[in-house]
Amino acid sequence: MPLSDLKLRFSKKELRNGPHTIRKEFPDLYKQSEHEPHMNYFYGFLGLIYDGINTIEDLKVKMRLIFISSTKQLVVEDQDVEEYLQSAKKKKLIIVENDGIIKLTKKGINLVELCYYINLHNTYWMKKVFSEKTVMFVTTLSLIVLSLLKIIIGFSLGSQGMINEGFENFTDIIKI
């Protein structure tokens, strides 16, 4: 099943609340010095395997595209992909069969699905926070606070210019 089909498994409530168990299920992948698993190329590597790209050569081609587009490196060596391969083997997330076919273990599948769930959760809240309505509300609220602050400071200092500027900012709110 491709990663894009996983979105259908989660309700709006689940996307809103988000996963709370990933640190408990995968404590070895959450070290202080590293980022969370879904925030790096390792997750992209496992996601490609999950999507059905299961030979080392195909993975190298796809990962090379990811590296070049995001790191702006023109030269990507096979070592870069081999590092992820060895790391995934060491963490027991993949199995390499005799004929060169790479498969995710149960732990690897769970990690990819949970990381995708985290990405869906983050996307849900980013859509809410960065919606036009929310941005306009925060902008209006900020203008009101700053205008009132200018007016209050203007009265306390006895500055007519500052008071006028505070009232001008209030008229800007009406324009918005």
Coordinates of N, CA and C in Angstrom, one line a residue:
M1 N 0.9 -1.2 0.0 CA 0.0 0.0 0.0 C 0.9 1.2 0.0
P2 N 0.7 2.2 -0.9 CA 1.5 3.4 -0.9 C 1.2 4.3 0.3
L3 N 2.1 5.1 0.6 CA 2.0 6.0 1.8 C 0.7 6.9 1.7
S4 N 0.4 7.3 0.4 CA -0.7 8.2 0.2 C -2.0 7.6 0.6
D5 N -2.1 6.3 0.6 CA -3.4 5.6 1.0 C -3.5 5.6 2.5
L6 N -2.5 5.8 3.3 CA -2.6 5.7 4.7 C -3.5 6.8 5.3
K7 N -3.6 7.9 4.6 CA -4.4 9.1 5.1 C -5.8 8.7 5.4
L8 N -6.3 7.8 4.6 CA -7.7 7.4 4.7 C -8.0 6.6 6.0
R9 N -6.9 6.1 6.6 CA -7.1 5.3 7.9 C -7.3 6.2 9.1
F10 N -7.1 7.5 9.0 CA -7.2 8.3 10.2 C -8.4 9.3 10.1
S11 N -9.1 9.4 11.2 CA -10.2 10.3 11.3 C -9.7 11.7 11.6
K12 N -10.6 12.7 11.5 CA -10.2 14.1 11.8 C -9.8 14.2 13.3
K13 N -10.5 13.5 14.1 CA -10.1 13.6 15.5 C -8.7 13.0 15.8
E14 N -8.4 11.9 15.1 CA -7.1 11.3 15.3 C -6.0 12.3 14.8
L15 N -6.3 12.9 13.6 CA -5.3 13.9 13.1 C -5.1 15.1 14.0
R16 N -6.2 15.5 14.7 CA -6.2 16.7 15.6 C -5.4 16.3 16.8
N17 N -5.6 15.1 17.4 CA -4.9 14.8 18.6 C -3.5 14.3 18.4
G18 N -3.2 13.6 17.4 CA -1.9 13.2 17.0 C -1.5 12.0 17.8
P19 N -0.3 11.4 17.4 CA 0.2 10.2 18.1 C 0.9 10.6 19.3
H20 N 0.7 9.8 20.4 CA 1.4 10.1 21.7 C 2.3 8.9 22.0
T21 N 2.3 7.8 21.2 CA 3.0 6.6 21.7 C 4.3 6.4 20.9
I22 N 4.7 7.2 20.0 CA 5.8 6.9 19.1 C 7.1 6.9 19.9
R23 N 7.3 7.8 20.9 CA 8.5 7.8 21.7 C 8.6 6.5 22.5
K24 N 7.5 6.0 23.0 CA 7.5 4.8 23.8 C 7.7 3.5 22.9
E25 N 7.2 3.5 21.7 CA 7.4 2.4 20.8 C 8.8 2.3 20.2
F26 N 9.4 3.4 20.0 CA 10.7 3.5 19.3 C 11.7 4.3 20.1
P27 N 12.0 4.0 21.3 CA 12.9 4.8 22.1 C 14.4 4.8 21.5
D28 N 14.8 3.8 20.8 CA 16.1 3.7 20.3 C 16.3 4.7 19.1
L29 N 15.2 5.2 18.5 CA 15.3 6.1 17.4 C 15.2 7.5 17.8
Y30 N 14.9 7.8 19.1 CA 14.8 9.1 19.6 C 16.0 9.4 20.6
K31 N 17.0 9.9 20.0 CA 18.2 10.2 20.8 C 18.2 11.8 20.9
Q32 N 18.9 12.3 21.9 CA 18.9 13.7 22.1 C 19.6 14.4 20.9
S33 N 20.7 13.8 20.4 CA 21.5 14.5 19.4 C 20.9 14.4 18.0
E34 N 19.9 13.6 17.8 CA 19.3 13.4 16.5 C 17.9 14.1 16.4
H35 N 17.5 14.3 15.2 CA 16.1 14.8 15.0 C 15.2 13.6 15.1
E36 N 13.9 13.9 15.1 CA 12.9 12.9 15.1 C 13.0 12.1 13.8
P37 N 12.6 10.8 13.7 CA 12.8 10.0 12.5 C 12.1 10.6 11.3
H38 N 11.0 11.2 11.5 CA 10.2 11.7 10.3 C 10.8 13.0 9.8
M39 N 11.8 13.5 10.3 CA 12.4 14.8 9.9 C 13.7 14.7 9.1
N40 N 14.0 13.5 8.6 CA 15.3 13.4 7.9 C 15.2 12.5 6.7
Y41 N 16.3 12.3 6.1 CA 16.4 11.4 4.9 C 16.1 10.0 5.2
F42 N 16.4 9.6 6.4 CA 16.2 8.2 6.8 C 14.8 7.8 6.6
Y43 N 13.9 8.7 7.0 CA 12.4 8.4 6.8 C 12.1 8.3 5.3
G44 N 12.7 9.2 4.5 CA 12.5 9.1 3.1 C 12.9 7.8 2.5
F45 N 14.1 7.3 3.0 CA 14.6 6.0 2.5 C 13.6 4.9 2.9
L46 N 13.2 4.9 4.1 CA 12.2 3.8 4.5 C 10.9 4.0 3.8
G47 N 10.5 5.2 3.5 CA 9.2 5.5 2.8 C 9.3 5.0 1.4
L48 N 10.4 5.1 0.7 CA 10.6 4.6 -0.6 C 10.4 3.0 -0.6
I49 N 11.0 2.4 0.4 CA 10.9 0.9 0.5 C 9.4 0.6 0.7
Y50 N 8.8 1.3 1.6 CA 7.3 1.1 1.9 C 6.5 1.2 0.6
D51 N 6.9 2.2 -0.2 CA 6.1 2.4 -1.5 C 6.4 1.4 -2.6
G52 N 7.3 0.5 -2.3 CA 7.5 -0.6 -3.3 C 8.8 -0.6 -4.0
I53 N 9.7 0.4 -3.8 CA 11.0 0.4 -4.4 C 11.9 -0.5 -3.6
N54 N 12.2 -1.7 -4.1 CA 12.8 -2.7 -3.2 C 14.2 -3.2 -3.7
T55 N 14.8 -2.6 -4.7 CA 16.1 -3.0 -5.1 C 17.1 -1.9 -4.7
I56 N 18.3 -2.3 -4.5 CA 19.3 -1.3 -4.0 C 19.5 -0.2 -5.1
E57 N 19.6 -0.7 -6.4 CA 19.9 0.2 -7.5 C 18.7 1.3 -7.7
D58 N 17.5 0.8 -7.6 CA 16.4 1.7 -7.7 C 16.3 2.7 -6.5
L59 N 16.7 2.2 -5.3 CA 16.8 3.1 -4.2 C 17.8 4.2 -4.4
K60 N 19.0 3.8 -4.9 CA 20.0 4.7 -5.1 C 19.6 5.8 -6.1
V61 N 18.9 5.4 -7.1 CA 18.4 6.4 -8.1 C 17.4 7.4 -7.5
K62 N 16.5 6.9 -6.7 CA 15.5 7.7 -6.1 C 16.1 8.6 -5.0
M63 N 16.9 8.0 -4.2 CA 17.6 8.8 -3.1 C 18.5 9.9 -3.7
R64 N 19.1 9.6 -4.8 CA 20.0 10.6 -5.4 C 19.1 11.8 -5.8
L65 N 17.9 11.6 -6.3 CA 17.0 12.7 -6.7 C 16.7 13.5 -5.4
I66 N 16.4 12.8 -4.3 CA 16.1 13.5 -3.1 C 17.3 14.3 -2.6
F67 N 18.4 13.7 -2.6 CA 19.6 14.4 -2.1 C 19.9 15.7 -3.0
I68 N 19.9 15.5 -4.3 CA 20.2 16.6 -5.1 C 19.2 17.8 -5.0
S69 N 17.9 17.4 -4.9 CA 16.9 18.5 -4.8 C 16.9 19.2 -3.5
S70 N 17.3 18.5 -2.4 CA 17.2 19.2 -1.1 C 18.5 19.7 -0.6
T71 N 19.6 19.0 -0.9 CA 20.9 19.5 -0.4 C 21.7 20.3 -1.4
K72 N 21.2 20.4 -2.6 CA 21.9 21.1 -3.7 C 23.3 20.6 -4.0
Q73 N 23.6 19.4 -3.6 CA 24.8 18.7 -3.9 C 24.7 18.2 -5.4
L74 N 25.7 18.5 -6.2 CA 25.6 18.0 -7.5 C 26.2 16.5 -7.6
V75 N 27.0 16.2 -6.7 CA 27.6 14.9 -6.7 C 27.1 14.1 -5.4
V76 N 26.4 13.1 -5.7 CA 25.9 12.2 -4.6 C 26.5 10.8 -4.8
E77 N 27.2 10.3 -3.9 CA 27.9 9.1 -4.0 C 27.0 7.9 -3.5
D78 N 27.3 6.7 -3.9 CA 26.6 5.6 -3.5 C 26.8 5.3 -2.0
Q79 N 27.8 5.9 -1.4 CA 28.1 5.7 0.0 C 26.9 6.3 0.8
D80 N 26.4 7.5 0.4 CA 25.3 8.1 1.1 C 24.1 7.2 1.3
V81 N 23.8 6.5 0.2 CA 22.6 5.6 0.3 C 23.0 4.3 1.1
E82 N 24.2 3.9 1.0 CA 24.7 2.7 1.7 C 24.7 3.0 3.2
E83 N 25.0 4.2 3.6 CA 24.9 4.5 5.1 C 23.5 4.3 5.6
Y84 N 22.5 4.7 4.9 CA 21.1 4.5 5.3 C 20.8 3.0 5.3
L85 N 21.3 2.3 4.3 CA 21.0 0.8 4.2 C 21.6 0.1 5.5
Q86 N 22.9 0.5 5.8 CA 23.5 -0.2 7.0 C 22.8 0.3 8.3
S87 N 22.5 1.5 8.4 CA 21.8 2.0 9.6 C 20.5 1.3 9.8
A88 N 19.7 1.1 8.7 CA 18.4 0.4 8.8 C 18.6 -1.0 9.1
K89 N 19.6 -1.7 8.6 CA 19.9 -3.0 9.0 C 20.2 -3.2 10.5
K90 N 21.1 -2.2 10.9 CA 21.5 -2.3 12.3 C 20.4 -2.1 13.3
K91 N 19.4 -1.2 12.9 CA 18.3 -1.0 13.7 C 17.1 -2.0 13.5
K92 N 17.4 -3.0 12.7 CA 16.5 -4.1 12.4 C 15.1 -3.5 11.8
L93 N 15.2 -2.6 10.9 CA 14.1 -2.0 10.2 C 13.9 -2.6 8.8
I94 N 14.9 -3.2 8.3 CA 14.8 -3.8 6.9 C 15.5 -5.2 6.9
I95 N 15.1 -5.9 5.9 CA 15.8 -7.2 5.7 C 16.2 -7.2 4.2
V96 N 17.5 -7.6 4.0 CA 18.0 -7.7 2.6 C 18.0 -9.2 2.3
E97 N 17.2 -9.6 1.3 CA 17.2 -11.0 0.9 C 18.4 -11.3 0.0
N98 N 18.6 -12.6 -0.3 CA 19.7 -13.1 -1.1 C 19.7 -12.5 -2.5
D99 N 18.5 -12.3 -3.1 CA 18.5 -11.8 -4.4 C 18.5 -10.3 -4.5
G100 N 18.8 -9.6 -3.4 CA 19.0 -8.1 -3.4 C 17.7 -7.4 -3.2
I101 N 16.6 -8.1 -2.9 CA 15.3 -7.4 -2.6 C 15.3 -7.0 -1.1
I102 N 14.9 -5.7 -1.0 CA 14.8 -5.1 0.4 C 13.4 -5.1 0.8
K103 N 13.1 -5.6 2.1 CA 11.8 -5.5 2.6 C 11.9 -4.9 4.0
L104 N 10.8 -4.2 4.4 CA 10.7 -3.7 5.7 C 10.3 -4.8 6.7
T105 N 10.8 -4.7 7.9 CA 10.4 -5.6 9.0 C 9.1 -5.0 9.6
K106 N 8.5 -5.7 10.5 CA 7.3 -5.2 11.1 C 7.6 -3.9 11.8
K107 N 8.7 -3.9 12.5 CA 9.1 -2.6 13.2 C 9.3 -1.5 12.2
G108 N 9.9 -1.8 11.0 CA 10.1 -0.8 10.0 C 8.8 -0.2 9.5
I109 N 7.8 -1.2 9.2 CA 6.5 -0.8 8.7 C 5.8 0.1 9.8
N110 N 5.9 -0.3 11.0 CA 5.2 0.5 12.1 C 5.9 1.9 12.2
L111 N 7.2 2.0 12.0 CA 7.9 3.3 12.1 C 7.4 4.2 11.0
V112 N 7.4 3.7 9.8 CA 7.0 4.5 8.6 C 5.6 5.0 8.7
E113 N 4.7 4.1 9.2 CA 3.3 4.5 9.3 C 3.1 5.5 10.4
L114 N 3.8 5.3 11.5 CA 3.7 6.3 12.6 C 4.3 7.7 12.2
C115 N 5.4 7.6 11.5 CA 6.0 8.9 11.1 C 5.1 9.6 10.1
Y116 N 4.5 8.8 9.2 CA 3.5 9.5 8.3 C 2.4 10.1 9.0
Y117 N 1.9 9.4 10.1 CA 0.8 9.9 10.9 C 1.3 11.2 11.6
I118 N 2.5 11.3 12.0 CA 3.0 12.5 12.6 C 3.0 13.6 11.6
N119 N 3.4 13.3 10.4 CA 3.4 14.3 9.3 C 2.0 14.8 9.0
L120 N 1.1 13.9 9.0 CA -0.3 14.3 8.8 C -0.8 15.2 9.9
H121 N -0.5 14.8 11.1 CA -0.9 15.6 12.3 C -0.3 17.0 12.2
N122 N 1.0 17.1 11.9 CA 1.6 18.5 11.7 C 1.0 19.3 10.6
T123 N 0.7 18.6 9.5 CA 0.0 19.3 8.4 C -1.3 19.8 8.7
Y124 N -2.1 19.0 9.5 CA -3.4 19.4 9.9 C -3.4 20.7 10.7
W125 N -2.4 20.8 11.7 CA -2.4 22.0 12.5 C -1.7 23.2 11.7
M126 N -0.9 22.9 10.8 CA -0.3 24.0 10.0 C -1.4 24.6 9.1
K127 N -2.3 23.8 8.6 CA -3.4 24.3 7.8 C -4.3 25.2 8.6
K128 N -4.5 24.8 9.9 CA -5.4 25.6 10.8 C -4.7 26.9 11.2
V129 N -3.5 26.8 11.6 CA -2.8 28.0 12.1 C -2.5 29.0 11.0
F130 N -2.1 28.5 9.8 CA -1.8 29.4 8.7 C -2.9 29.7 7.7
S131 N -4.1 29.4 8.2 CA -5.3 29.8 7.3 C -5.5 31.3 7.3
E132 N -6.1 31.7 6.2 CA -6.3 33.2 6.1 C -7.1 33.8 7.2
K133 N -8.1 33.1 7.7 CA -8.9 33.6 8.8 C -8.1 33.8 10.1
T134 N -7.2 32.8 10.4 CA -6.4 32.9 11.6 C -5.4 34.0 11.5
V135 N -4.8 34.1 10.3 CA -3.7 35.2 10.1 C -4.4 36.5 10.2
M136 N -5.6 36.7 9.7 CA -6.2 38.0 9.8 C -6.6 38.3 11.2
F137 N -7.1 37.4 11.9 CA -7.5 37.6 13.3 C -6.2 38.0 14.2
V138 N -5.1 37.3 14.0 CA -3.9 37.6 14.8 C -3.4 39.0 14.4
T139 N -3.5 39.3 13.1 CA -3.0 40.6 12.6 C -3.9 41.7 13.2
T140 N -5.2 41.6 13.2 CA -6.1 42.5 13.8 C -5.8 42.7 15.3
L141 N -5.7 41.6 16.0 CA -5.5 41.7 17.4 C -4.1 42.4 17.7
S142 N -3.1 42.1 16.9 CA -1.8 42.8 17.1 C -1.9 44.3 16.9
L143 N -2.6 44.6 15.9 CA -2.8 46.1 15.6 C -3.6 46.8 16.7
I144 N -4.6 46.1 17.2 CA -5.3 46.7 18.3 C -4.4 46.9 19.6
V145 N -3.7 45.9 19.9 CA -2.8 46.0 21.1 C -1.7 47.1 20.9
L146 N -1.1 47.1 19.7 CA -0.1 48.1 19.4 C -0.7 49.5 19.4
S147 N -1.9 49.7 18.8 CA -2.5 51.0 18.8 C -2.8 51.5 20.2
L148 N -3.4 50.6 21.0 CA -3.7 51.0 22.4 C -2.4 51.3 23.2
L149 N -1.4 50.6 22.9 CA -0.1 50.8 23.6 C 0.4 52.2 23.2
K150 N 0.3 52.6 21.9 CA 0.8 53.9 21.5 C 0.0 55.0 22.1
I151 N -1.3 54.8 22.2 CA -2.2 55.8 22.8 C -1.9 56.0 24.2
I152 N -1.8 54.9 25.0 CA -1.5 55.0 26.4 C -0.2 55.6 26.7
I153 N 0.9 55.2 25.9 CA 2.2 55.8 26.1 C 2.2 57.3 25.7
G154 N 1.4 57.6 24.7 CA 1.3 59.0 24.2 C 0.7 59.8 25.3
F155 N -0.4 59.3 26.0 CA -1.0 60.1 27.1 C -0.1 60.3 28.2
S156 N 0.6 59.2 28.6 CA 1.5 59.3 29.7 C 2.7 60.2 29.5
L157 N 3.2 60.3 28.2 CA 4.3 61.2 27.9 C 3.8 62.6 27.5
G158 N 2.5 62.7 27.2 CA 2.0 64.0 26.8 C 2.4 64.3 25.3
S159 N 2.5 63.2 24.5 CA 3.0 63.4 23.2 C 1.8 63.3 22.2
Q160 N 1.4 64.4 21.6 CA 0.3 64.5 20.7 C 0.5 63.7 19.5
G161 N 1.8 63.7 19.0 CA 2.1 62.9 17.8 C 1.9 61.4 18.0
M162 N 2.3 60.9 19.2 CA 2.1 59.5 19.4 C 0.7 59.1 19.6
I163 N -0.1 60.0 20.2 CA -1.6 59.7 20.3 C -2.2 59.7 18.9
N164 N -1.9 60.6 18.1 CA -2.4 60.7 16.7 C -2.0 59.4 15.9
E165 N -0.8 59.0 16.1 CA -0.3 57.8 15.4 C -1.1 56.5 15.9
G166 N -1.4 56.5 17.2 CA -2.2 55.4 17.7 C -3.6 55.3 17.1
F167 N -4.2 56.5 17.0 CA -5.5 56.6 16.4 C -5.5 56.3 14.9
E168 N -4.4 56.7 14.2 CA -4.2 56.3 12.8 C -4.1 54.8 12.6
N169 N -3.5 54.1 13.5 CA -3.4 52.7 13.5 C -4.7 52.0 13.7
F170 N -5.6 52.6 14.5 CA -6.9 52.1 14.6 C -7.7 52.2 13.3
T171 N -7.5 53.3 12.6 CA -8.2 53.4 11.3 C -7.6 52.4 10.3
D172 N -6.4 52.0 10.4 CA -5.8 50.9 9.6 C -6.6 49.6 9.8
I173 N -7.0 49.4 11.1 CA -7.8 48.2 11.4 C -9.1 48.2 10.6
I174 N -9.7 49.3 10.5 CA -11.0 49.4 9.8 C -10.7 49.0 8.3
K175 N -9.6 49.4 7.8 CA -9.3 49.1 6.4 C -9.1 47.6 6.2
I176 N -8.6 47.0 7.2 CA -8.4 45.5 7.0 C -9.7 44.8 7.1

